[in-house]
Amino acid sequence: MGGGADGVAYFGNLETVSKKAVSFLKKQGYVKSMINWGDKFSLWPVHLMTSCCGTEFAAASGPRFDLERLGFLPFGGPRQTNLIVIEGTTTLKMARSVRIVWEQMPAPKWVIAMGACAMDGGIFYDSYNTVPAKDIVPIDIFLAGCPPRPEALARAVVMLQESIVKNRPPAADIQVTAAPATPGPKDVVEAVSK
Amino acid sequence: MTAASRVITGITFTTDEAKGIFEVEASDGAHLLDLATRLKAAGFDHCLSVTAEDLGDRLAVLWHISSYTNRELSGMNAQIRLVVSKSDNVEVPTLTGIWESANFLERETYEMFGVVFKGHPDMRRLLLPDDFTGKWPMRKDFPLKKTPWRVQK
Amino acid sequence: MSAPQDRTATANLTYDELAGLKADRELVLLIGPAHPGSGHMKIKVWMDGDIIQRVDPDIGFVHRTTEKLSENRLYIKAIPIVERVMLPDTINANLAYVIALERLLGIEPTPRAQYLRTLTSEINRITSHLYGIGLYGIFLGSSTVYMWAFADREPLIDLIEEISGARITYSYIIPGGVRWDLPAGFKERAETVLQYMEARLKDYGKIWVRNPVVMDRTEGVGVVSKSDAIRLGITGPNLRASGVDYDTRRAKPYAAYPNLDFEVPTFSEGDCYARLLQRVEEIEQSIRIIRQVLKDIPDGRIISDDIYSKMNPLQKRMYEMKHRVMFPAYMASMRPAAGRSTASVEAGRGEIFFYLVSNGDKVPFRFRWVTPSFLNLPFFTHVMVGQHLADLPAIYGSSDYFPPEADR
Ligand code: SF4
């Protein structure tokens, strides 16, 4: 038996009751903050190396900077992860994989755009084979540098944790729209949405 | 440029040692194959790079070769050059039969310059996506996405 | 059914078609690009049972068109671009490009600059090999070695950071010389690091290199014979592990290598284990070279007179005070005379080859470079064939293939 806020009482259907109860509880501050606390220390980035910033990502997971102390544990399968660190340039080919991986991840999920390339093209901004990461997936944290030092990556993770604790929702999904027509290559939308 | 030259097994290379250039020019496809066979027999056993240059109305296809085993030749980055007239799909003979290491390099040159290597076992795209529509990105008439805003020619 | 006889028959199929490919026992496996082992590339593997029949590396996930970009930038601005491609090994990429450019310009660097180039290049070679060894640990499922190698990379990175001011992307070498001189007390600190590294190599021997599990997984796996290595154009440590006595540092001498005494280790087995040992041995040789460089380094300017004379008085004063080179305006406006040049440099993973053409403009007319990982691609197409699928990571990791470097 359970009671809803709208004054309706439910009898018998345990499933509906429990679902209602869960959604009710989730809205309560104390439960929500507990969930956030859990999310905060289990930011598992998927192992998706997109470019050369990956070396600093590897160094950051290494012993000197040890991001595992922040609950940051690179993991293989996208289904078990909730964070993508886009490590630099995304090419047309890689953009598809990034989008697919992002779609495979369960919500809530966050994205850190690491490096100047992921922010807006960086040193390769005028290449005919690159796509800015912000046109592929919604981005929560932009992290500048080329490559950013591992400390900077740690800072980005801490900032993401803060925003989780403050109960900010992950960035909303973007419409993968047509990029400005480029001579030669097909538009990004076709490359990405495939 | 200096007009120095060096002769290796009867093949005359135009050289510019200070710049590391040792060049022999092939006049056509048959000559190219003949040259390559002789150079391979002379000890050039490694193909370092295959590429092309866009000369406007012509394309120069270049094979850079070197040697792993012959100490005398291993100091050289020799190059064989074949100039062909430019069209959408330029055809030149492949040298993969002679230097197998040219395999991926020739595929890259095909993708970037539209040079079709006749007889290559696997002439496909390599680096760009399969549905990339632009033609021959490394040719001079292929534009970049945006023009650089600080650096102008 | 065995491997498709007609290699091109399946080559043009899309992934969906491949996945639906009906064959009796043949299985097509797609590995990557989101895979802890493969990183930025996709490998299509055709298998019969668990024996690999054919491998098609699908590269280009990190193809950033550096050649095209460099042909549209000033000469000096190609330095960061080539560095970004070879991130674990930036000094060598930088050096190769600058040597090709110097040959175009007709500048000679000073002897001290030559030694500094050699010094940084060797430190970078060690960090690059440690990077490779660490990742090989991941490939074989040993995160201990990954942790060790990445921890031991750090003192060396600190060392080079002291000289150049950056962790990974140094842009240290410029036409005519280098940008910074050695800081005070560098030699002593370097010696400490080298001694530490030597002690650690012994530990690596105990826990990793002579570990029976590692030996079981790598010995006799992925054998490349000497003739195959030459035929396929394998390069770098992988080539030497197959018994070919070729090293660009000796064959096409550059920087200060002609004056230094070092050995080129080789192994005859050509298997994954030999490639692992090869890297460890090369680290030892690099340590030896660094010691010699620190002992023999001559005094003098770090920038050639050609460039020094083009500095303005403020820059000259800065140079005398701090031994630091500020870019004269010439760097942004250099126009090498029309001509061509080539350069070869031994990087951590093999030979980098540069071919530059100038037509007297501010930007290169043709900028061609081939990176060692690209030449090592036959590891996929040839060496893996006939091996078990479980050995794929062992072979992949042993080749020390770095996808961004191959794709350029
Ligand atoms: S930001 Fe710099 S280091 Fe990172 S991917 Fe881009 S070029 Fe590479």
JSON list of N, CA, C and O in Angstrom, two decimals, chain C residues 10-31:
[
{"chain": "C", "resi": 10, "resn": "THR", "atom": "N", "xyz": [36.23, -9.04, -50.02]},
{"chain": "C", "resi": 10, "resn": "THR", "atom": "CA", "xyz": [35.58, -8.55, -48.82]},
{"chain": "C", "resi": 10, "resn": "THR", "atom": "C", "xyz": [36.09, -7.18, -48.43]},
{"chain": "C", "resi": 10, "resn": "THR", "atom": "O", "xyz": [35.59, -6.57, -47.49]},
{"chain": "C", "resi": 11, "resn": "ALA", "atom": "N", "xyz": [37.06, -6.70, -49.16]},
{"chain": "C", "resi": 11, "resn": "ALA", "atom": "CA", "xyz": [37.73, -5.49, -48.70]},
{"chain": "C", "resi": 11, "resn": "ALA", "atom": "C", "xyz": [36.82, -4.28, -48.73]},
{"chain": "C", "resi": 11, "resn": "ALA", "atom": "O", "xyz": [36.92, -3.40, -47.88]},
{"chain": "C", "resi": 12, "resn": "ASN", "atom": "N", "xyz": [35.90, -4.24, -49.69]},
{"chain": "C", "resi": 12, "resn": "ASN", "atom": "CA", "xyz": [35.11, -3.03, -49.82]},
{"chain": "C", "resi": 12, "resn": "ASN", "atom": "C", "xyz": [33.79, -3.08, -49.08]},
{"chain": "C", "resi": 12, "resn": "ASN", "atom": "O", "xyz": [32.98, -2.18, -49.19]},
{"chain": "C", "resi": 13, "resn": "LEU", "atom": "N", "xyz": [33.55, -4.18, -48.35]},
{"chain": "C", "resi": 13, "resn": "LEU", "atom": "CA", "xyz": [32.30, -4.28, -47.64]},
{"chain": "C", "resi": 13, "resn": "LEU", "atom": "C", "xyz": [32.28, -3.31, -46.47]},
{"chain": "C", "resi": 13, "resn": "LEU", "atom": "O", "xyz": [33.31, -3.00, -45.89]},
{"chain": "C", "resi": 14, "resn": "THR", "atom": "N", "xyz": [31.07, -2.87, -46.12]},
{"chain": "C", "resi": 14, "resn": "THR", "atom": "CA", "xyz": [30.96, -2.05, -44.94]},
{"chain": "C", "resi": 14, "resn": "THR", "atom": "C", "xyz": [30.94, -2.95, -43.72]},
{"chain": "C", "resi": 14, "resn": "THR", "atom": "O", "xyz": [30.87, -4.18, -43.84]},
{"chain": "C", "resi": 15, "resn": "TYR", "atom": "N", "xyz": [30.96, -2.34, -42.57]},
{"chain": "C", "resi": 15, "resn": "TYR", "atom": "CA", "xyz": [31.01, -3.15, -41.36]},
{"chain": "C", "resi": 15, "resn": "TYR", "atom": "C", "xyz": [29.74, -3.98, -41.20]},
{"chain": "C", "resi": 15, "resn": "TYR", "atom": "O", "xyz": [29.79, -5.12, -40.76]},
{"chain": "C", "resi": 16, "resn": "ASP", "atom": "N", "xyz": [28.60, -3.40, -41.56]},
{"chain": "C", "resi": 16, "resn": "ASP", "atom": "CA", "xyz": [27.36, -4.14, -41.42]},
{"chain": "C", "resi": 16, "resn": "ASP", "atom": "C", "xyz": [27.37, -5.38, -42.29]},
{"chain": "C", "resi": 16, "resn": "ASP", "atom": "O", "xyz": [27.00, -6.47, -41.89]},
{"chain": "C", "resi": 17, "resn": "GLU", "atom": "N", "xyz": [27.85, -5.19, -43.51]},
{"chain": "C", "resi": 17, "resn": "GLU", "atom": "CA", "xyz": [27.89, -6.33, -44.41]},
{"chain": "C", "resi": 17, "resn": "GLU", "atom": "C", "xyz": [28.86, -7.38, -43.90]},
{"chain": "C", "resi": 17, "resn": "GLU", "atom": "O", "xyz": [28.60, -8.57, -43.98]},
{"chain": "C", "resi": 18, "resn": "LEU", "atom": "N", "xyz": [29.94, -6.90, -43.36]},
{"chain": "C", "resi": 18, "resn": "LEU", "atom": "CA", "xyz": [30.93, -7.85, -42.85]},
{"chain": "C", "resi": 18, "resn": "LEU", "atom": "C", "xyz": [30.35, -8.66, -41.71]},
{"chain": "C", "resi": 18, "resn": "LEU", "atom": "O", "xyz": [30.54, -9.87, -41.62]},
{"chain": "C", "resi": 19, "resn": "ALA", "atom": "N", "xyz": [29.63, -7.96, -40.83]},
{"chain": "C", "resi": 19, "resn": "ALA", "atom": "CA", "xyz": [29.08, -8.65, -39.67]},
{"chain": "C", "resi": 19, "resn": "ALA", "atom": "C", "xyz": [28.10, -9.71, -40.12]},
{"chain": "C", "resi": 19, "resn": "ALA", "atom": "O", "xyz": [27.96, -10.76, -39.49]},
{"chain": "C", "resi": 20, "resn": "GLY", "atom": "N", "xyz": [27.39, -9.45, -41.22]},
{"chain": "C", "resi": 20, "resn": "GLY", "atom": "CA", "xyz": [26.43, -10.42, -41.70]},
{"chain": "C", "resi": 20, "resn": "GLY", "atom": "C", "xyz": [27.04, -11.44, -42.63]},
{"chain": "C", "resi": 20, "resn": "GLY", "atom": "O", "xyz": [26.33, -12.27, -43.19]},
{"chain": "C", "resi": 21, "resn": "LEU", "atom": "N", "xyz": [28.31, -11.38, -42.83]},
{"chain": "C", "resi": 21, "resn": "LEU", "atom": "CA", "xyz": [28.98, -12.28, -43.75]},
{"chain": "C", "resi": 21, "resn": "LEU", "atom": "C", "xyz": [28.77, -13.72, -43.30]},
{"chain": "C", "resi": 21, "resn": "LEU", "atom": "O", "xyz": [29.10, -14.10, -42.19]},
{"chain": "C", "resi": 22, "resn": "LYS", "atom": "N", "xyz": [28.19, -14.50, -44.20]},
{"chain": "C", "resi": 22, "resn": "LYS", "atom": "CA", "xyz": [27.93, -15.88, -43.83]},
{"chain": "C", "resi": 22, "resn": "LYS", "atom": "C", "xyz": [29.10, -16.73, -44.34]},
{"chain": "C", "resi": 22, "resn": "LYS", "atom": "O", "xyz": [29.36, -16.82, -45.52]},
{"chain": "C", "resi": 23, "resn": "ALA", "atom": "N", "xyz": [29.74, -17.33, -43.43]},
{"chain": "C", "resi": 23, "resn": "ALA", "atom": "CA", "xyz": [30.81, -18.23, -43.83]},
{"chain": "C", "resi": 23, "resn": "ALA", "atom": "C", "xyz": [30.79, -19.37, -42.83]},
{"chain": "C", "resi": 23, "resn": "ALA", "atom": "O", "xyz": [30.38, -19.20, -41.70]},
{"chain": "C", "resi": 24, "resn": "ASP", "atom": "N", "xyz": [31.21, -20.52, -43.27]},
{"chain": "C", "resi": 24, "resn": "ASP", "atom": "CA", "xyz": [31.06, -21.70, -42.45]},
{"chain": "C", "resi": 24, "resn": "ASP", "atom": "C", "xyz": [31.69, -21.53, -41.08]},
{"chain": "C", "resi": 24, "resn": "ASP", "atom": "O", "xyz": [31.04, -21.50, -40.06]},
{"chain": "C", "resi": 25, "resn": "ARG", "atom": "N", "xyz": [32.98, -21.40, -41.09]},
{"chain": "C", "resi": 25, "resn": "ARG", "atom": "CA", "xyz": [33.65, -21.33, -39.80]},
{"chain": "C", "resi": 25, "resn": "ARG", "atom": "C", "xyz": [34.33, -20.00, -39.62]},
{"chain": "C", "resi": 25, "resn": "ARG", "atom": "O", "xyz": [34.95, -19.74, -38.61]},
{"chain": "C", "resi": 26, "resn": "GLU", "atom": "N", "xyz": [34.22, -19.18, -40.62]},
{"chain": "C", "resi": 26, "resn": "GLU", "atom": "CA", "xyz": [35.00, -17.97, -40.56]},
{"chain": "C", "resi": 26, "resn": "GLU", "atom": "C", "xyz": [34.28, -16.92, -39.74]},
{"chain": "C", "resi": 26, "resn": "GLU", "atom": "O", "xyz": [33.07, -16.77, -39.80]},
{"chain": "C", "resi": 27, "resn": "LEU", "atom": "N", "xyz": [35.05, -16.22, -38.98]},
{"chain": "C", "resi": 27, "resn": "LEU", "atom": "CA", "xyz": [34.48, -15.23, -38.09]},
{"chain": "C", "resi": 27, "resn": "LEU", "atom": "C", "xyz": [35.23, -13.93, -38.34]},
{"chain": "C", "resi": 27, "resn": "LEU", "atom": "O", "xyz": [36.45, -13.93, -38.49]},
{"chain": "C", "resi": 28, "resn": "VAL", "atom": "N", "xyz": [34.48, -12.85, -38.43]},
{"chain": "C", "resi": 28, "resn": "VAL", "atom": "CA", "xyz": [35.13, -11.56, -38.58]},
{"chain": "C", "resi": 28, "resn": "VAL", "atom": "C", "xyz": [34.97, -10.80, -37.29]},
{"chain": "C", "resi": 28, "resn": "VAL", "atom": "O", "xyz": [33.86, -10.64, -36.79]},
{"chain": "C", "resi": 29, "resn": "LEU", "atom": "N", "xyz": [36.07, -10.38, -36.75]},
{"chain": "C", "resi": 29, "resn": "LEU", "atom": "CA", "xyz": [36.04, -9.72, -35.46]},
{"chain": "C", "resi": 29, "resn": "LEU", "atom": "C", "xyz": [36.49, -8.29, -35.66]},
{"chain": "C", "resi": 29, "resn": "LEU", "atom": "O", "xyz": [37.46, -8.03, -36.37]},
{"chain": "C", "resi": 30, "resn": "LEU", "atom": "N", "xyz": [35.77, -7.36, -35.05]},
{"chain": "C", "resi": 30, "resn": "LEU", "atom": "CA", "xyz": [36.17, -5.97, -35.14]},
{"chain": "C", "resi": 30, "resn": "LEU", "atom": "C", "xyz": [36.67, -5.52, -33.78]},
{"chain": "C", "resi": 30, "resn": "LEU", "atom": "O", "xyz": [35.93, -5.56, -32.80]},
{"chain": "C", "resi": 31, "resn": "ILE", "atom": "N", "xyz": [37.89, -5.13, -33.71]},
{"chain": "C", "resi": 31, "resn": "ILE", "atom": "CA", "xyz": [38.47, -4.71, -32.44]},
{"chain": "C", "resi": 31, "resn": "ILE", "atom": "C", "xyz": [38.72, -3.21, -32.50]},
{"chain": "C", "resi": 31, "resn": "ILE", "atom": "O", "xyz": [39.34, -2.72, -33.43]}
]
